[in-house]
Amino acid sequence: MIRTENLTKVYQMGDAEVYALHDVNLEIQEGEFIAIIGPSGSGKSTLLNMIGCLDTPTSGAVFIDGIDTGKLSENGLAEIRREKIGFIFQQFNLVHTLNALENVALPMFFAGVKRETRLKRAEELLANVGLGDRIYHKPSEMSGGQQQRVAIARALSNDPEVVIGDEPTGNVDTETGNTIIDILEGLNKEGRTVVVVTHDAEIAARVGRTKRMRDGRVLD
Amino acid sequence: MKDAFLLVYRNMKERKARSALTVLGIMVGIGAVIALMSVGYGMQESITGQLVEMADVIMVMPMRMELGSIGAFGSFTDRDQEAVRRIGGIKDAVAMRGEMEEVEYKGEKFMVHVIGTDPKDVGALFGAIVKPEEGRYSKANDHKTCTIGYSIANDYFDDEIGVNDRLTINGSKFRVVGVLEKQGGFRSETDSEIYVTARDSVSILDNEDISEIFVRVRNIGEAEEIATEIEERIDDNHKLDDFTSAMTMGSAIEQMESIFGILQAVLIAIASISLIVAAMGIMNTILMSVMERTHEIGVMKAIGAKNRNILFLFLLEAGVVSAIGGVCGCIFGVIGAHAISFGIHTAFDVEIAAIVKPEVLLGAVVVAMLVGILSGLYPARKASKMSPVEAVRYE
């Protein structure tokens, strides 16, 4: 489903070159639940941004569903993000002027889904994450855990094959964290590929496979 | 589309004060242009409108160019009038003998322009345009009667003068038989004149010279040719070059229109400066909005927004702000135009009705939106080009 080939990302810090990713070769099978762990600055978020098509590599390649993302235009990448990938952030990153329903419907708006259809689907998705009674609440009126569940519902709105979480439990308490892991597990059971970056040992223990990273390299 | 408007609306609501100020900027710019254009049209209309009624008239005056100055020098004779009458295509030619004379009423004295004309000509020619408000024009067999202009009747003397009152012109008693309608504008001098019969004028005026010939043509299309012919005939009589000036009202209208065209263009150019300032206001607002929402733009891109989705959202914001500004500007402009014409009326006692043309309002809204969208283009492009990962990281 996802494959990286000698994936390298170099940042220029003044005169120095910093390798955020160094020849990363990683293959993630369809339907896998994988956790990438490692200390801060090890390059896990950078790797996730590459897989999520948010960032472009300095060299090497990322294949998603067999497509070489390096060959895609900005619009092509946006389409991949929209259709194949659901992104969940540590900071939830909801649009604060929109309510829960509108936030969940937003990716479908960009995909050109009809208004009634997308509002109906957004409502269902919110009900699935247990927020059926909070659909008209603004992010500022919800707890961190509720916001993260809205963000998950939003990630699922275009029915992606891959769900990517960047420290999805990093900003919520343990109990909510467990709920979120439950939801992610459920998504994996539905057949979706789930990739998370985490510090959380509990997530790491519950997923099928973990990969450790250090200094921009994936350790075996 | 509805949701795009919703996004824009929520964003504007979040930054109420700034959005309102931007709208205000556009409103003032557009309003100023509309107000000045409407007053300009009103001015043009009030002056050329009077002239159009007289489109078949040629004014013939002795006028010689001397050292670059224009003034009336010399006068015409009866022979000139006859020569003009013989030209084909002329309906009538009225000679006017005029001079400043001392006029006395109830002990008050003023110098007034007294004009002598043949009563039958006045009725047929001049009378069709300038009608008596009260009474009538002098008739051929009247003796020492006069028709007075509106201002003579109402403004000059402490007491108002009406029909059958008597006034003294250059020592002779005259009976008022008519008071003319107020003319104002281009024909305002008529308000300050007194008309007597040609026969009486000879007895009171110091000379018999004709000061002006008033010609009406049968066919307006021939007016220019006839005017040239009149000039040639009279110049021949006097054996002078460029002695006569025959001006058709058509050319007077053209001159007026071009003067007003220039005046209006200058006013609109000045008003447009405020529109340019408003455009910069929009650009600034949208730029600020883009900066503040960098993170949000990143998130939208991360969840699948294409560059053009982002571009569209920000252009829509610029368009909505400027459309609201344009509509408010129309209201402001219409009120402003009427306020200016009221101001002119109060200050100068000149009646200028502002003319608000629907196409000007429509054009103003279109221009406002165009200005808005053009100024929104740069910030919107900037937003759409942001790298998603950097924008998401931006706090």
Tab-separated table of C-alpha atoms in Angstrom, chain B residues 78-364:
chain	number	residue	atom	x	y	z
B	78	ASP	CA	-31.447	97.400	-40.893
B	79	ARG	CA	-29.684	96.542	-44.125
B	80	ASP	CA	-27.948	93.646	-42.397
B	81	GLN	CA	-31.249	92.363	-41.087
B	82	GLU	CA	-32.730	92.509	-44.587
B	83	ALA	CA	-29.708	90.665	-45.983
B	84	VAL	CA	-30.159	87.923	-43.419
B	85	ARG	CA	-33.897	87.660	-44.173
B	86	ARG	CA	-33.145	87.030	-47.821
B	87	ILE	CA	-31.075	83.940	-47.088
B	88	GLY	CA	-32.965	80.754	-47.973
B	89	GLY	CA	-34.037	78.347	-45.244
B	90	ILE	CA	-34.560	81.055	-42.646
B	91	LYS	CA	-37.904	81.072	-40.894
B	92	ASP	CA	-37.454	84.439	-39.259
B	93	ALA	CA	-34.843	86.957	-38.232
B	94	VAL	CA	-35.522	89.306	-35.336
B	95	ALA	CA	-33.452	92.390	-34.757
B	96	MET	CA	-32.839	93.418	-31.196
B	97	ARG	CA	-31.822	96.897	-30.250
B	98	GLY	CA	-30.458	96.949	-26.767
B	99	GLU	CA	-28.712	99.282	-24.426
B	100	MET	CA	-28.241	99.849	-20.727
B	101	GLU	CA	-30.763	102.470	-19.665
B	102	GLU	CA	-31.746	104.043	-16.398
B	103	VAL	CA	-34.993	102.575	-15.113
B	104	GLU	CA	-36.891	104.126	-12.239
B	105	TYR	CA	-39.642	102.644	-10.134
B	106	LYS	CA	-41.057	104.348	-7.031
B	107	GLY	CA	-37.971	106.508	-6.664
B	108	GLU	CA	-35.421	103.672	-7.013
B	109	LYS	CA	-33.114	103.735	-10.037
B	110	PHE	CA	-31.155	100.950	-11.708
B	111	MET	CA	-29.259	100.539	-14.954
B	112	VAL	CA	-31.075	97.829	-16.881
B	113	HIS	CA	-30.616	96.262	-20.281
B	114	VAL	CA	-33.553	97.486	-22.366
B	115	ILE	CA	-34.223	95.650	-25.631
B	116	GLY	CA	-36.422	96.785	-28.472
B	117	THR	CA	-37.913	94.227	-30.835
B	118	ASP	CA	-40.707	94.091	-33.348
B	119	PRO	CA	-43.724	92.673	-31.435
B	120	LYS	CA	-44.811	90.369	-34.249
B	121	ASP	CA	-41.359	88.790	-34.332
B	122	VAL	CA	-41.259	88.337	-30.581
B	123	GLY	CA	-44.547	86.501	-30.583
B	124	ALA	CA	-43.539	84.176	-33.393
B	125	LEU	CA	-39.974	83.544	-32.430
B	126	PHE	CA	-38.734	84.450	-29.018
B	127	GLY	CA	-42.149	84.023	-27.400
B	128	ALA	CA	-42.202	80.339	-28.247
B	129	ILE	CA	-39.326	79.820	-25.810
B	130	VAL	CA	-39.704	82.546	-23.206
B	131	LYS	CA	-43.341	82.825	-22.167
B	132	PRO	CA	-44.942	85.480	-20.003
B	133	GLU	CA	-45.756	84.216	-16.547
B	134	GLU	CA	-48.307	86.980	-16.173
B	135	GLY	CA	-49.822	89.250	-18.826
B	136	ARG	CA	-48.490	89.257	-22.411
B	137	TYR	CA	-45.890	90.604	-24.745
B	138	SER	CA	-46.294	94.127	-26.195
B	139	LYS	CA	-48.452	94.320	-29.317
B	140	ALA	CA	-47.722	96.220	-32.517
B	141	ASN	CA	-50.203	99.012	-31.800
B	142	ASP	CA	-49.276	99.345	-28.100
B	143	HIS	CA	-47.821	102.642	-27.096
B	144	LYS	CA	-45.120	102.758	-24.419
B	145	THR	CA	-45.640	99.289	-23.031
B	146	CYS	CA	-43.014	96.850	-21.807
B	147	THR	CA	-42.559	93.244	-20.779
B	148	ILE	CA	-40.142	92.713	-17.936
B	149	GLY	CA	-37.882	89.845	-16.888
B	150	TYR	CA	-38.552	87.855	-13.736
B	151	SER	CA	-35.740	89.384	-11.695
B	152	ILE	CA	-36.718	92.926	-12.679
B	153	ALA	CA	-40.206	92.218	-11.390
B	154	ASN	CA	-39.190	90.506	-8.181
B	155	ASP	CA	-35.617	91.225	-7.145
B	156	TYR	CA	-34.339	94.580	-8.359
B	157	PHE	CA	-36.687	96.941	-6.631
B	158	ASP	CA	-37.881	96.936	-3.031
B	159	ASP	CA	-41.468	96.640	-4.243
B	160	GLU	CA	-42.480	93.909	-6.635
B	161	ILE	CA	-43.605	95.068	-10.042
B	162	GLY	CA	-46.693	93.552	-11.626
B	163	VAL	CA	-48.837	93.968	-14.716
B	164	ASN	CA	-50.208	97.521	-15.159
B	165	ASP	CA	-47.567	99.037	-12.883
B	166	ARG	CA	-45.705	101.934	-14.418
B	167	LEU	CA	-41.983	102.495	-14.565
B	168	THR	CA	-39.818	105.162	-16.110
B	169	ILE	CA	-37.248	104.215	-18.743
B	170	ASN	CA	-34.802	106.948	-19.661
B	171	GLY	CA	-37.360	109.584	-18.673
B	172	SER	CA	-40.421	108.092	-20.450
B	173	LYS	CA	-43.265	106.410	-18.615
B	174	PHE	CA	-43.957	102.806	-19.637
B	175	ARG	CA	-46.784	100.501	-18.622
B	176	VAL	CA	-45.904	96.894	-17.766
B	177	VAL	CA	-48.043	94.477	-19.799
B	178	GLY	CA	-46.247	91.223	-18.956
B	179	VAL	CA	-43.833	89.573	-16.586
B	180	LEU	CA	-41.734	86.758	-18.064
B	181	GLU	CA	-41.218	83.325	-16.564
B	182	LYS	CA	-38.066	82.785	-14.557
B	183	GLN	CA	-35.406	81.413	-16.936
B	184	GLY	CA	-32.235	80.868	-14.885
B	185	GLY	CA	-29.253	78.853	-16.072
B	186	PHE	CA	-27.987	79.634	-19.524
B	187	ARG	CA	-30.791	82.120	-20.227
B	188	SER	CA	-30.600	83.870	-16.852
B	189	GLU	CA	-29.757	87.213	-18.493
B	190	THR	CA	-33.296	87.303	-19.877
B	191	ASP	CA	-34.497	87.614	-16.263
B	192	SER	CA	-32.767	90.986	-15.965
B	193	GLU	CA	-33.983	92.521	-19.214
B	194	ILE	CA	-36.882	94.757	-20.234
B	195	TYR	CA	-38.508	94.328	-23.651
B	196	VAL	CA	-40.188	97.195	-25.480
B	197	THR	CA	-41.477	97.532	-29.054
B	198	ALA	CA	-39.007	98.439	-31.773
B	199	ARG	CA	-40.864	101.714	-32.371
B	200	ASP	CA	-40.692	102.763	-28.726
B	201	SER	CA	-37.085	101.710	-28.463
B	202	VAL	CA	-36.126	104.187	-31.163
B	203	SER	CA	-37.570	107.010	-29.119
B	204	ILE	CA	-35.865	106.102	-25.835
B	205	LEU	CA	-32.588	104.518	-26.840
B	206	ASP	CA	-29.677	106.736	-27.744
B	207	ASN	CA	-29.126	105.019	-31.081
B	208	GLU	CA	-30.943	102.857	-33.565
B	209	ASP	CA	-28.245	100.280	-34.052
B	210	ILE	CA	-29.143	96.625	-33.967
B	211	SER	CA	-27.151	94.861	-31.266
B	212	GLU	CA	-28.174	91.326	-32.023
B	213	ILE	CA	-30.092	89.355	-34.633
B	214	PHE	CA	-31.989	86.326	-33.513
B	215	VAL	CA	-32.513	83.836	-36.355
B	216	ARG	CA	-34.584	80.698	-36.531
B	217	VAL	CA	-34.011	78.216	-39.330
B	218	ARG	CA	-36.526	75.861	-40.909
B	219	ASN	CA	-34.227	72.859	-40.912
B	220	ILE	CA	-31.776	72.301	-38.048
B	221	GLY	CA	-29.552	70.301	-40.388
B	222	GLU	CA	-28.812	73.434	-42.400
B	223	ALA	CA	-28.086	75.657	-39.395
B	224	GLU	CA	-24.291	75.521	-39.687
B	225	GLU	CA	-24.308	76.390	-43.415
B	226	ILE	CA	-26.770	79.200	-42.868
B	227	ALA	CA	-24.690	80.579	-40.006
B	228	THR	CA	-21.652	80.775	-42.304
B	229	GLU	CA	-23.698	82.482	-44.984
B	230	ILE	CA	-25.018	85.044	-42.491
B	231	GLU	CA	-21.481	85.886	-41.440
B	232	GLU	CA	-20.393	86.342	-45.080
B	233	ARG	CA	-23.366	88.542	-46.027
B	234	ILE	CA	-23.017	90.916	-43.092
B	235	ASP	CA	-19.216	91.032	-43.390
B	236	ASP	CA	-19.728	92.001	-47.065
B	237	ASN	CA	-22.108	94.782	-46.035
B	238	HIS	CA	-19.546	96.199	-43.665
B	239	LYS	CA	-16.556	95.386	-45.862
B	240	LEU	CA	-14.833	93.768	-42.896
B	241	ASP	CA	-13.479	90.298	-42.215
B	242	ASP	CA	-14.633	88.346	-39.184
B	243	PHE	CA	-16.920	91.160	-38.092
B	244	THR	CA	-19.914	88.925	-37.537
B	245	SER	CA	-20.287	85.961	-35.258
B	246	ALA	CA	-23.225	83.679	-36.006
B	247	MET	CA	-23.408	80.888	-33.450
B	248	THR	CA	-25.809	78.022	-33.845
B	249	MET	CA	-27.187	76.579	-30.639
B	250	GLY	CA	-26.065	73.194	-31.881
B	251	SER	CA	-22.444	74.239	-31.713
B	252	ALA	CA	-23.043	75.927	-28.394
B	253	ILE	CA	-24.419	72.634	-27.082
B	254	GLU	CA	-21.376	70.797	-28.394
B	255	GLN	CA	-19.047	73.269	-26.730
B	256	MET	CA	-20.922	73.000	-23.454
B	257	GLU	CA	-20.921	69.244	-23.622
B	258	SER	CA	-17.209	69.053	-24.225
B	259	ILE	CA	-16.527	71.465	-21.365
B	260	PHE	CA	-18.728	69.419	-19.073
B	261	GLY	CA	-17.154	66.224	-20.331
B	262	ILE	CA	-13.727	67.492	-19.293
B	263	LEU	CA	-15.009	68.822	-15.980
B	264	GLN	CA	-16.640	65.529	-15.205
B	265	ALA	CA	-13.599	63.508	-16.190
B	266	VAL	CA	-11.463	65.574	-13.823
B	267	LEU	CA	-13.943	65.126	-10.968
B	268	ILE	CA	-14.154	61.395	-11.543
B	269	ALA	CA	-10.383	61.120	-11.724
B	270	ILE	CA	-10.172	62.788	-8.319
B	271	ALA	CA	-12.861	60.503	-6.919
B	272	SER	CA	-11.059	57.498	-8.347
B	273	ILE	CA	-8.108	58.191	-6.081
B	274	SER	CA	-10.259	57.209	-3.142
B	275	LEU	CA	-11.147	54.044	-5.016
B	276	ILE	CA	-7.453	53.214	-5.429
B	277	VAL	CA	-6.943	53.764	-1.711
B	278	ALA	CA	-9.884	51.445	-1.073
B	279	ALA	CA	-8.342	48.818	-3.341
B	280	MET	CA	-5.187	48.906	-1.254
B	281	GLY	CA	-7.389	48.545	1.825
B	282	ILE	CA	-8.881	45.362	0.415
B	283	MET	CA	-5.481	44.009	-0.489
B	284	ASN	CA	-4.274	44.718	3.025
B	285	THR	CA	-7.313	43.095	4.627
B	286	ILE	CA	-7.036	39.945	2.570
B	287	LEU	CA	-3.273	39.793	3.118
B	288	MET	CA	-3.810	40.034	6.875
B	289	SER	CA	-6.469	37.394	6.629
B	290	VAL	CA	-4.096	35.110	4.722
B	291	MET	CA	-1.321	35.615	7.285
B	292	GLU	CA	-3.588	34.998	10.241
B	293	ARG	CA	-5.079	31.930	8.657
B	294	THR	CA	-1.855	30.381	7.430
B	295	HIS	CA	-2.361	27.467	9.794
B	296	GLU	CA	-5.946	27.010	8.672
B	297	ILE	CA	-4.869	27.090	5.025
B	298	GLY	CA	-2.340	24.359	5.830
B	299	VAL	CA	-5.032	22.247	7.470
B	300	MET	CA	-7.374	22.712	4.531
B	301	LYS	CA	-4.633	21.629	2.166
B	302	ALA	CA	-3.780	18.658	4.382
B	303	ILE	CA	-7.361	17.442	4.191
B	304	GLY	CA	-7.376	17.735	0.418
B	305	ALA	CA	-8.008	21.337	-0.669
B	306	LYS	CA	-6.445	22.112	-4.017
B	307	ASN	CA	-4.666	25.388	-4.682
B	308	ARG	CA	-7.631	26.617	-6.614
B	309	ASN	CA	-10.014	25.821	-3.736
B	310	ILE	CA	-7.957	28.104	-1.508
B	311	LEU	CA	-7.613	30.741	-4.235
B	312	PHE	CA	-11.362	30.697	-4.730
B	313	LEU	CA	-12.120	31.113	-1.031
B	314	PHE	CA	-9.948	34.189	-0.671
B	315	LEU	CA	-11.097	35.743	-3.946
B	316	LEU	CA	-14.656	35.148	-2.838
B	317	GLU	CA	-13.906	36.968	0.398
B	318	ALA	CA	-12.480	39.914	-1.549
B	319	GLY	CA	-15.464	39.818	-3.904
B	320	VAL	CA	-18.028	39.708	-1.102
B	321	VAL	CA	-16.361	42.562	0.795
B	322	SER	CA	-16.231	44.720	-2.310
B	323	ALA	CA	-19.749	43.839	-3.470
B	324	ILE	CA	-21.135	44.896	-0.098
B	325	GLY	CA	-18.976	48.019	-0.331
B	326	GLY	CA	-20.255	48.658	-3.850
B	327	VAL	CA	-23.903	48.370	-2.872
B	328	CYS	CA	-23.406	50.576	0.194
B	329	GLY	CA	-21.470	52.954	-2.071
B	330	CYS	CA	-24.478	53.207	-4.398
B	331	ILE	CA	-26.728	54.208	-1.520
B	332	PHE	CA	-24.111	56.605	-0.188
B	333	GLY	CA	-23.518	58.010	-3.674
B	334	VAL	CA	-27.209	58.663	-4.355
B	335	ILE	CA	-27.616	60.387	-0.985
B	336	GLY	CA	-24.380	62.297	-1.611
B	337	ALA	CA	-25.492	63.429	-5.065
B	338	HIS	CA	-28.737	64.838	-3.710
B	339	ALA	CA	-26.883	66.454	-0.823
B	340	ILE	CA	-24.490	68.151	-3.252
B	341	SER	CA	-27.293	69.460	-5.462
B	342	PHE	CA	-29.097	70.693	-2.354
B	343	GLY	CA	-25.862	72.372	-1.266
B	344	ILE	CA	-25.411	74.036	-4.647
B	345	HIS	CA	-29.023	75.168	-4.570
B	346	THR	CA	-28.628	76.684	-1.107
B	347	ALA	CA	-25.263	78.299	-1.747
B	348	PHE	CA	-25.647	79.580	-5.315
B	349	ASP	CA	-29.409	79.480	-5.900
B	350	VAL	CA	-28.884	77.363	-8.999
B	351	GLU	CA	-31.267	74.482	-9.611
B	352	ILE	CA	-29.243	71.380	-10.470
B	353	ALA	CA	-31.137	68.136	-10.077
B	354	ALA	CA	-28.669	65.258	-9.692
B	355	ILE	CA	-29.396	62.602	-12.295
B	356	VAL	CA	-28.743	59.082	-11.011
B	357	LYS	CA	-28.506	56.735	-13.970
B	358	PRO	CA	-29.178	53.048	-13.276
B	359	GLU	CA	-26.316	52.052	-15.563
B	360	VAL	CA	-23.950	54.144	-13.434
B	361	LEU	CA	-25.065	52.275	-10.304
B	362	LEU	CA	-24.734	48.928	-12.011
B	363	GLY	CA	-21.344	49.897	-13.416
B	364	ALA	CA	-20.225	51.040	-9.974
